[in-house]
Amino acid sequence: MEFYSDFSKNYDKIFPLNNKKMELIDDTFKNLKKQRENIKLLDIGCGTGSYSIALAEKGYQLKAVDIDAEMIAMAESKMKEARVDVDFYRLGMLHLKDKFKSSSFDGVYIIGNVLVHLKKEEIKEFLKLAAELLDEGGKIFIQIVNYYRILELNLEGLPTIYSQDDSVRFERDYKYQEEKNTIYFISRLIDHFNDQILSENKIELYPLCKSELEENLNEAGFEIGTVYGSPTGDQYRELNSIPLIITAQKK
């Protein structure tokens, strides 16, 4: 995706590691075995690898994939600086079996609204694939935008994200196409000092809501665990929660 390559150098400014989300991911997986060092995790859509590296620092065994070559290159550079071991691969979500065998992982996580870049039927395919890659009793952690809120309130976007140094901002608009049941995600990365657009993109996303995601997880062989409405672990509320976070365990 050319857009994501274009703004990869600003990625960590816009999407810095969220410590509360990190704790939530850790809490989901840490008790799968007696020691984190024996727990194998797969990060899908890893971006520049911030969460993979942070989890590796806690002792987990990490493998991570992303479709963008520049993101992977940045992740590998950050990994070397952090002096941890993470295996990064340039790989699409539906091609995981090209690299990994069945029952290879204890946990899988896919965050940052990555999942809804797939189409309706592809999401089902991915969840079945994730279940196949997990060992018995393994868990999946999913974070997407709460699209029920977007659709019910007819929202036209999400709050603008400003980098911590205030040098860039990320504007995010949504346009729902009811006849296609798809959302056009229109985004702009802007130099905040001179209002110059650094990169912009328009992409179709599938507006996956909680009920459908839970149904798809059940069909793929998962039992729903916990549903959160924020990275801090708040209760999910249909019309108030901005993200939708779900954990599930392979039956």
CSV table of C-alpha atoms in Angstrom, one decimal:
chain,number,residue,atom,x,y,z
A,1,MET,CA,0.0,0.0,0.0
A,2,GLU,CA,1.8,3.1,-1.3
A,3,PHE,CA,0.2,5.4,1.3
A,4,TYR,CA,1.5,3.5,4.2
A,5,SER,CA,5.0,3.4,2.6
A,6,ASP,CA,4.8,7.2,2.2
A,7,PHE,CA,4.1,8.0,5.8
A,8,SER,CA,6.2,5.2,7.4
A,9,LYS,CA,8.8,7.7,8.5
A,10,ASN,CA,6.2,9.4,10.6
A,11,TYR,CA,4.4,6.3,11.7
A,12,ASP,CA,5.8,6.2,15.2
A,13,LYS,CA,4.9,9.9,15.7
A,14,ILE,CA,1.2,9.2,14.8
A,15,PHE,CA,0.9,5.8,16.4
A,16,PRO,CA,3.3,5.6,19.4
A,17,LEU,CA,3.2,2.6,21.6
A,18,ASN,CA,0.2,2.8,24.0
A,19,ASN,CA,1.4,1.4,27.3
A,20,LYS,CA,-2.2,0.6,28.5
A,21,LYS,CA,-2.9,-1.4,25.3
A,22,MET,CA,0.4,-3.1,25.8
A,23,GLU,CA,-0.6,-4.2,29.3
A,24,LEU,CA,-3.9,-5.4,27.9
A,25,ILE,CA,-2.2,-7.6,25.3
A,26,ASP,CA,0.2,-8.9,28.0
A,27,ASP,CA,-2.6,-9.7,30.4
A,28,THR,CA,-4.3,-11.7,27.6
A,29,PHE,CA,-1.4,-13.9,26.9
A,30,LYS,CA,0.9,-14.0,30.0
A,31,ASN,CA,-0.9,-16.9,31.7
A,32,LEU,CA,-1.0,-19.3,28.7
A,33,LYS,CA,2.1,-20.9,30.1
A,34,LYS,CA,4.1,-20.7,33.3
A,35,GLN,CA,6.8,-18.4,31.8
A,36,ARG,CA,6.5,-15.8,29.1
A,37,GLU,CA,9.7,-17.1,27.6
A,38,ASN,CA,7.8,-20.2,26.5
A,39,ILE,CA,4.9,-18.4,24.9
A,40,LYS,CA,5.0,-17.9,21.1
A,41,LEU,CA,3.1,-14.9,19.7
A,42,LEU,CA,2.3,-13.7,16.2
A,43,ASP,CA,1.9,-10.0,15.5
A,44,ILE,CA,-0.2,-9.5,12.3
A,45,GLY,CA,0.1,-6.1,10.7
A,46,CYS,CA,3.0,-5.1,12.9
A,47,GLY,CA,3.8,-1.7,11.4
A,48,THR,CA,7.2,-0.6,12.7
A,49,GLY,CA,7.2,-3.3,15.3
A,50,SER,CA,6.7,-1.3,18.5
A,51,TYR,CA,4.4,-3.9,20.1
A,52,SER,CA,6.4,-6.9,18.9
A,53,ILE,CA,9.6,-5.4,20.3
A,54,ALA,CA,8.0,-4.4,23.6
A,55,LEU,CA,6.6,-7.9,24.1
A,56,ALA,CA,9.9,-9.5,23.2
A,57,GLU,CA,11.5,-7.3,25.9
A,58,LYS,CA,9.0,-9.0,28.4
A,59,GLY,CA,10.3,-12.4,27.3
A,60,TYR,CA,7.8,-13.6,24.7
A,61,GLN,CA,8.9,-15.3,21.5
A,62,LEU,CA,7.8,-13.1,18.7
A,63,LYS,CA,7.2,-13.4,15.0
A,64,ALA,CA,5.6,-10.5,13.2
A,65,VAL,CA,4.3,-9.8,9.7
A,66,ASP,CA,3.4,-6.7,7.7
A,67,ILE,CA,2.7,-6.2,4.0
A,68,ASP,CA,4.8,-3.0,3.7
A,69,ALA,CA,8.5,-3.4,3.1
A,70,GLU,CA,9.5,-0.1,4.6
A,71,MET,CA,7.6,-0.8,7.8
A,72,ILE,CA,9.4,-4.1,8.1
A,73,ALA,CA,12.8,-2.4,7.5
A,74,MET,CA,12.1,0.1,10.2
A,75,ALA,CA,11.0,-2.6,12.6
A,76,GLU,CA,14.2,-4.6,12.1
A,77,SER,CA,16.2,-1.5,12.7
A,78,LYS,CA,14.3,-0.8,15.9
A,79,MET,CA,14.7,-4.4,17.0
A,80,LYS,CA,18.5,-4.2,16.7
A,81,GLU,CA,18.6,-1.0,18.8
A,82,ALA,CA,16.5,-2.7,21.4
A,83,ARG,CA,18.7,-5.8,21.3
A,84,VAL,CA,15.9,-8.3,21.3
A,85,ASP,CA,15.0,-11.1,18.8
A,86,VAL,CA,11.9,-10.8,16.7
A,87,ASP,CA,11.5,-12.5,13.3
A,88,PHE,CA,9.9,-10.0,10.9
A,89,TYR,CA,8.4,-11.0,7.6
A,90,ARG,CA,6.8,-9.2,4.7
A,91,LEU,CA,3.6,-11.1,4.4
A,92,GLY,CA,-0.1,-10.6,3.8
A,93,MET,CA,-2.8,-11.6,6.3
A,94,LEU,CA,-4.2,-14.3,4.0
A,95,HIS,CA,-0.8,-15.9,3.2
A,96,LEU,CA,0.4,-16.8,6.7
A,97,LYS,CA,0.5,-20.5,5.9
A,98,ASP,CA,3.2,-19.7,3.3
A,99,LYS,CA,5.5,-19.1,6.3
A,100,PHE,CA,4.0,-20.8,9.4
A,101,LYS,CA,2.8,-24.3,10.2
A,102,SER,CA,-0.4,-25.3,12.0
A,103,SER,CA,-0.3,-25.0,15.8
A,104,SER,CA,2.8,-22.8,15.7
A,105,PHE,CA,1.6,-20.2,18.2
A,106,ASP,CA,0.1,-19.7,21.6
A,107,GLY,CA,-1.3,-16.3,20.8
A,108,VAL,CA,-2.1,-14.1,17.8
A,109,TYR,CA,-2.9,-10.4,17.9
A,110,ILE,CA,-4.0,-8.0,15.2
A,111,ILE,CA,-4.5,-4.4,16.3
A,112,GLY,CA,-4.7,-0.9,14.8
A,113,ASN,CA,-7.8,-1.6,12.7
A,114,VAL,CA,-5.8,-3.9,10.4
A,115,LEU,CA,-8.4,-6.6,10.2
A,116,VAL,CA,-11.0,-4.5,8.3
A,117,HIS,CA,-8.7,-4.0,5.4
A,118,LEU,CA,-10.0,-7.4,4.4
A,119,LYS,CA,-13.4,-7.9,2.7
A,120,LYS,CA,-16.3,-9.7,4.4
A,121,GLU,CA,-15.5,-13.2,3.3
A,122,GLU,CA,-11.8,-12.7,3.7
A,123,ILE,CA,-12.3,-11.8,7.3
A,124,LYS,CA,-13.9,-15.2,7.9
A,125,GLU,CA,-11.0,-16.9,6.0
A,126,PHE,CA,-8.5,-15.0,8.1
A,127,LEU,CA,-10.1,-16.0,11.4
A,128,LYS,CA,-10.1,-19.7,10.4
A,129,LEU,CA,-6.5,-19.4,9.4
A,130,ALA,CA,-5.6,-17.8,12.7
A,131,ALA,CA,-7.4,-20.6,14.6
A,132,GLU,CA,-5.4,-23.2,12.5
A,133,LEU,CA,-2.1,-21.4,13.4
A,134,LEU,CA,-2.9,-21.5,17.1
A,135,ASP,CA,-2.2,-24.4,19.4
A,136,GLU,CA,-5.0,-25.8,21.4
A,137,GLY,CA,-6.2,-23.3,24.0
A,138,GLY,CA,-4.4,-20.5,22.2
A,139,LYS,CA,-5.8,-16.9,22.2
A,140,ILE,CA,-6.5,-14.2,19.7
A,141,PHE,CA,-6.5,-10.4,20.5
A,142,ILE,CA,-8.3,-8.1,18.0
A,143,GLN,CA,-8.6,-4.4,18.0
A,144,ILE,CA,-10.6,-2.5,15.4
A,145,VAL,CA,-12.7,0.7,15.3
A,146,ASN,CA,-16.2,0.5,16.8
A,147,TYR,CA,-18.1,0.6,13.5
A,148,TYR,CA,-21.5,0.2,15.1
A,149,ARG,CA,-20.9,3.7,16.6
A,150,ILE,CA,-19.8,5.1,13.3
A,151,LEU,CA,-22.9,3.8,11.4
A,152,GLU,CA,-25.5,4.4,14.1
A,153,LEU,CA,-24.4,8.0,14.7
A,154,ASN,CA,-23.6,8.7,11.0
A,155,LEU,CA,-20.1,9.9,12.0
A,156,GLU,CA,-18.0,11.3,9.2
A,157,GLY,CA,-14.7,10.7,10.8
A,158,LEU,CA,-12.6,10.2,14.0
A,159,PRO,CA,-10.7,12.8,16.0
A,160,THR,CA,-7.5,14.1,14.4
A,161,ILE,CA,-4.4,12.6,15.9
A,162,TYR,CA,-1.6,15.1,16.7
A,163,SER,CA,2.0,13.9,17.1
A,164,GLN,CA,3.6,14.4,20.5
A,165,ASP,CA,6.0,16.9,19.1
A,166,ASP,CA,3.1,18.6,17.3
A,167,SER,CA,5.0,18.4,14.0
A,168,VAL,CA,2.4,16.4,12.1
A,169,ARG,CA,-1.3,15.6,12.3
A,170,PHE,CA,-3.3,12.7,11.0
A,171,GLU,CA,-6.9,13.6,9.8
A,172,ARG,CA,-9.3,10.7,9.4
A,173,ASP,CA,-12.6,10.9,7.5
A,174,TYR,CA,-15.2,8.2,6.8
A,175,LYS,CA,-17.8,8.0,4.1
A,176,TYR,CA,-20.3,5.1,4.2
A,177,GLN,CA,-21.5,3.6,1.0
A,178,GLU,CA,-24.7,1.8,2.0
A,179,GLU,CA,-25.3,0.1,-1.3
A,180,LYS,CA,-21.9,-1.6,-1.0
A,181,ASN,CA,-21.8,-1.8,2.8
A,182,THR,CA,-18.3,-0.4,2.7
A,183,ILE,CA,-16.6,2.6,4.3
A,184,TYR,CA,-14.2,4.8,2.4
A,185,PHE,CA,-11.5,5.8,4.8
A,186,ILE,CA,-10.0,9.1,3.7
A,187,SER,CA,-6.8,10.1,5.5
A,188,ARG,CA,-4.3,12.9,5.3
A,189,LEU,CA,-0.9,13.2,7.0
A,190,ILE,CA,-0.2,16.9,7.3
A,191,ASP,CA,2.8,19.0,8.3
A,192,HIS,CA,1.3,20.8,11.2
A,193,PHE,CA,3.6,23.9,10.9
A,194,ASN,CA,2.8,24.8,7.3
A,195,ASP,CA,-0.4,22.8,6.6
A,196,GLN,CA,1.3,21.0,3.8
A,197,ILE,CA,-0.2,17.6,2.9
A,198,LEU,CA,2.6,15.0,3.2
A,199,SER,CA,0.5,12.1,2.0
A,200,GLU,CA,-3.2,11.2,1.5
A,201,ASN,CA,-5.1,8.1,0.9
A,202,LYS,CA,-8.6,6.7,0.2
A,203,ILE,CA,-9.2,3.0,0.9
A,204,GLU,CA,-12.3,0.8,1.3
A,205,LEU,CA,-12.8,-0.8,4.7
A,206,TYR,CA,-15.4,-3.3,5.8
A,207,PRO,CA,-17.5,-1.9,8.7
A,208,LEU,CA,-17.2,-5.0,10.9
A,209,CYS,CA,-19.4,-4.7,14.0
A,210,LYS,CA,-19.2,-6.6,17.3
A,211,SER,CA,-22.1,-9.1,16.6
A,212,GLU,CA,-20.7,-10.1,13.3
A,213,LEU,CA,-17.1,-10.4,14.6
A,214,GLU,CA,-18.3,-12.6,17.4
A,215,GLU,CA,-20.3,-14.8,15.1
A,216,ASN,CA,-17.2,-15.2,12.8
A,217,LEU,CA,-15.0,-16.0,15.7
A,218,ASN,CA,-17.4,-18.7,16.9
A,219,GLU,CA,-17.6,-20.2,13.3
A,220,ALA,CA,-13.8,-20.3,13.2
A,221,GLY,CA,-13.6,-22.3,16.4
A,222,PHE,CA,-13.1,-19.6,19.1
A,223,GLU,CA,-14.9,-19.0,22.4
A,224,ILE,CA,-15.4,-15.3,23.1
A,225,GLY,CA,-13.4,-14.1,26.1
A,226,THR,CA,-13.5,-10.4,27.1
A,227,VAL,CA,-14.8,-7.4,25.2
A,228,TYR,CA,-13.3,-4.0,25.9
A,229,GLY,CA,-14.2,-0.5,24.8
A,230,SER,CA,-10.8,1.1,25.3
A,231,PRO,CA,-7.1,0.3,25.7
A,232,THR,CA,-7.4,0.9,29.4
A,233,GLY,CA,-9.8,-2.1,29.6
A,234,ASP,CA,-13.1,-0.1,30.0
A,235,GLN,CA,-16.4,-1.9,29.4
A,236,TYR,CA,-17.5,-1.8,25.7
A,237,ARG,CA,-20.4,0.5,25.1
A,238,GLU,CA,-22.0,0.4,21.6
A,239,LEU,CA,-22.5,4.2,21.1
A,240,ASN,CA,-19.6,5.5,23.2
A,241,SER,CA,-16.6,3.3,22.8
A,242,ILE,CA,-14.3,4.4,20.0
A,243,PRO,CA,-12.4,1.1,19.6
A,244,LEU,CA,-13.7,-2.5,19.8
A,245,ILE,CA,-11.3,-4.9,21.4
A,246,ILE,CA,-12.1,-8.6,21.7
A,247,THR,CA,-10.2,-11.6,23.0
A,248,ALA,CA,-11.1,-15.2,22.2
A,249,GLN,CA,-9.7,-18.6,22.9
A,250,LYS,CA,-9.5,-21.5,20.5
A,251,LYS,CA,-11.8,-24.3,21.6
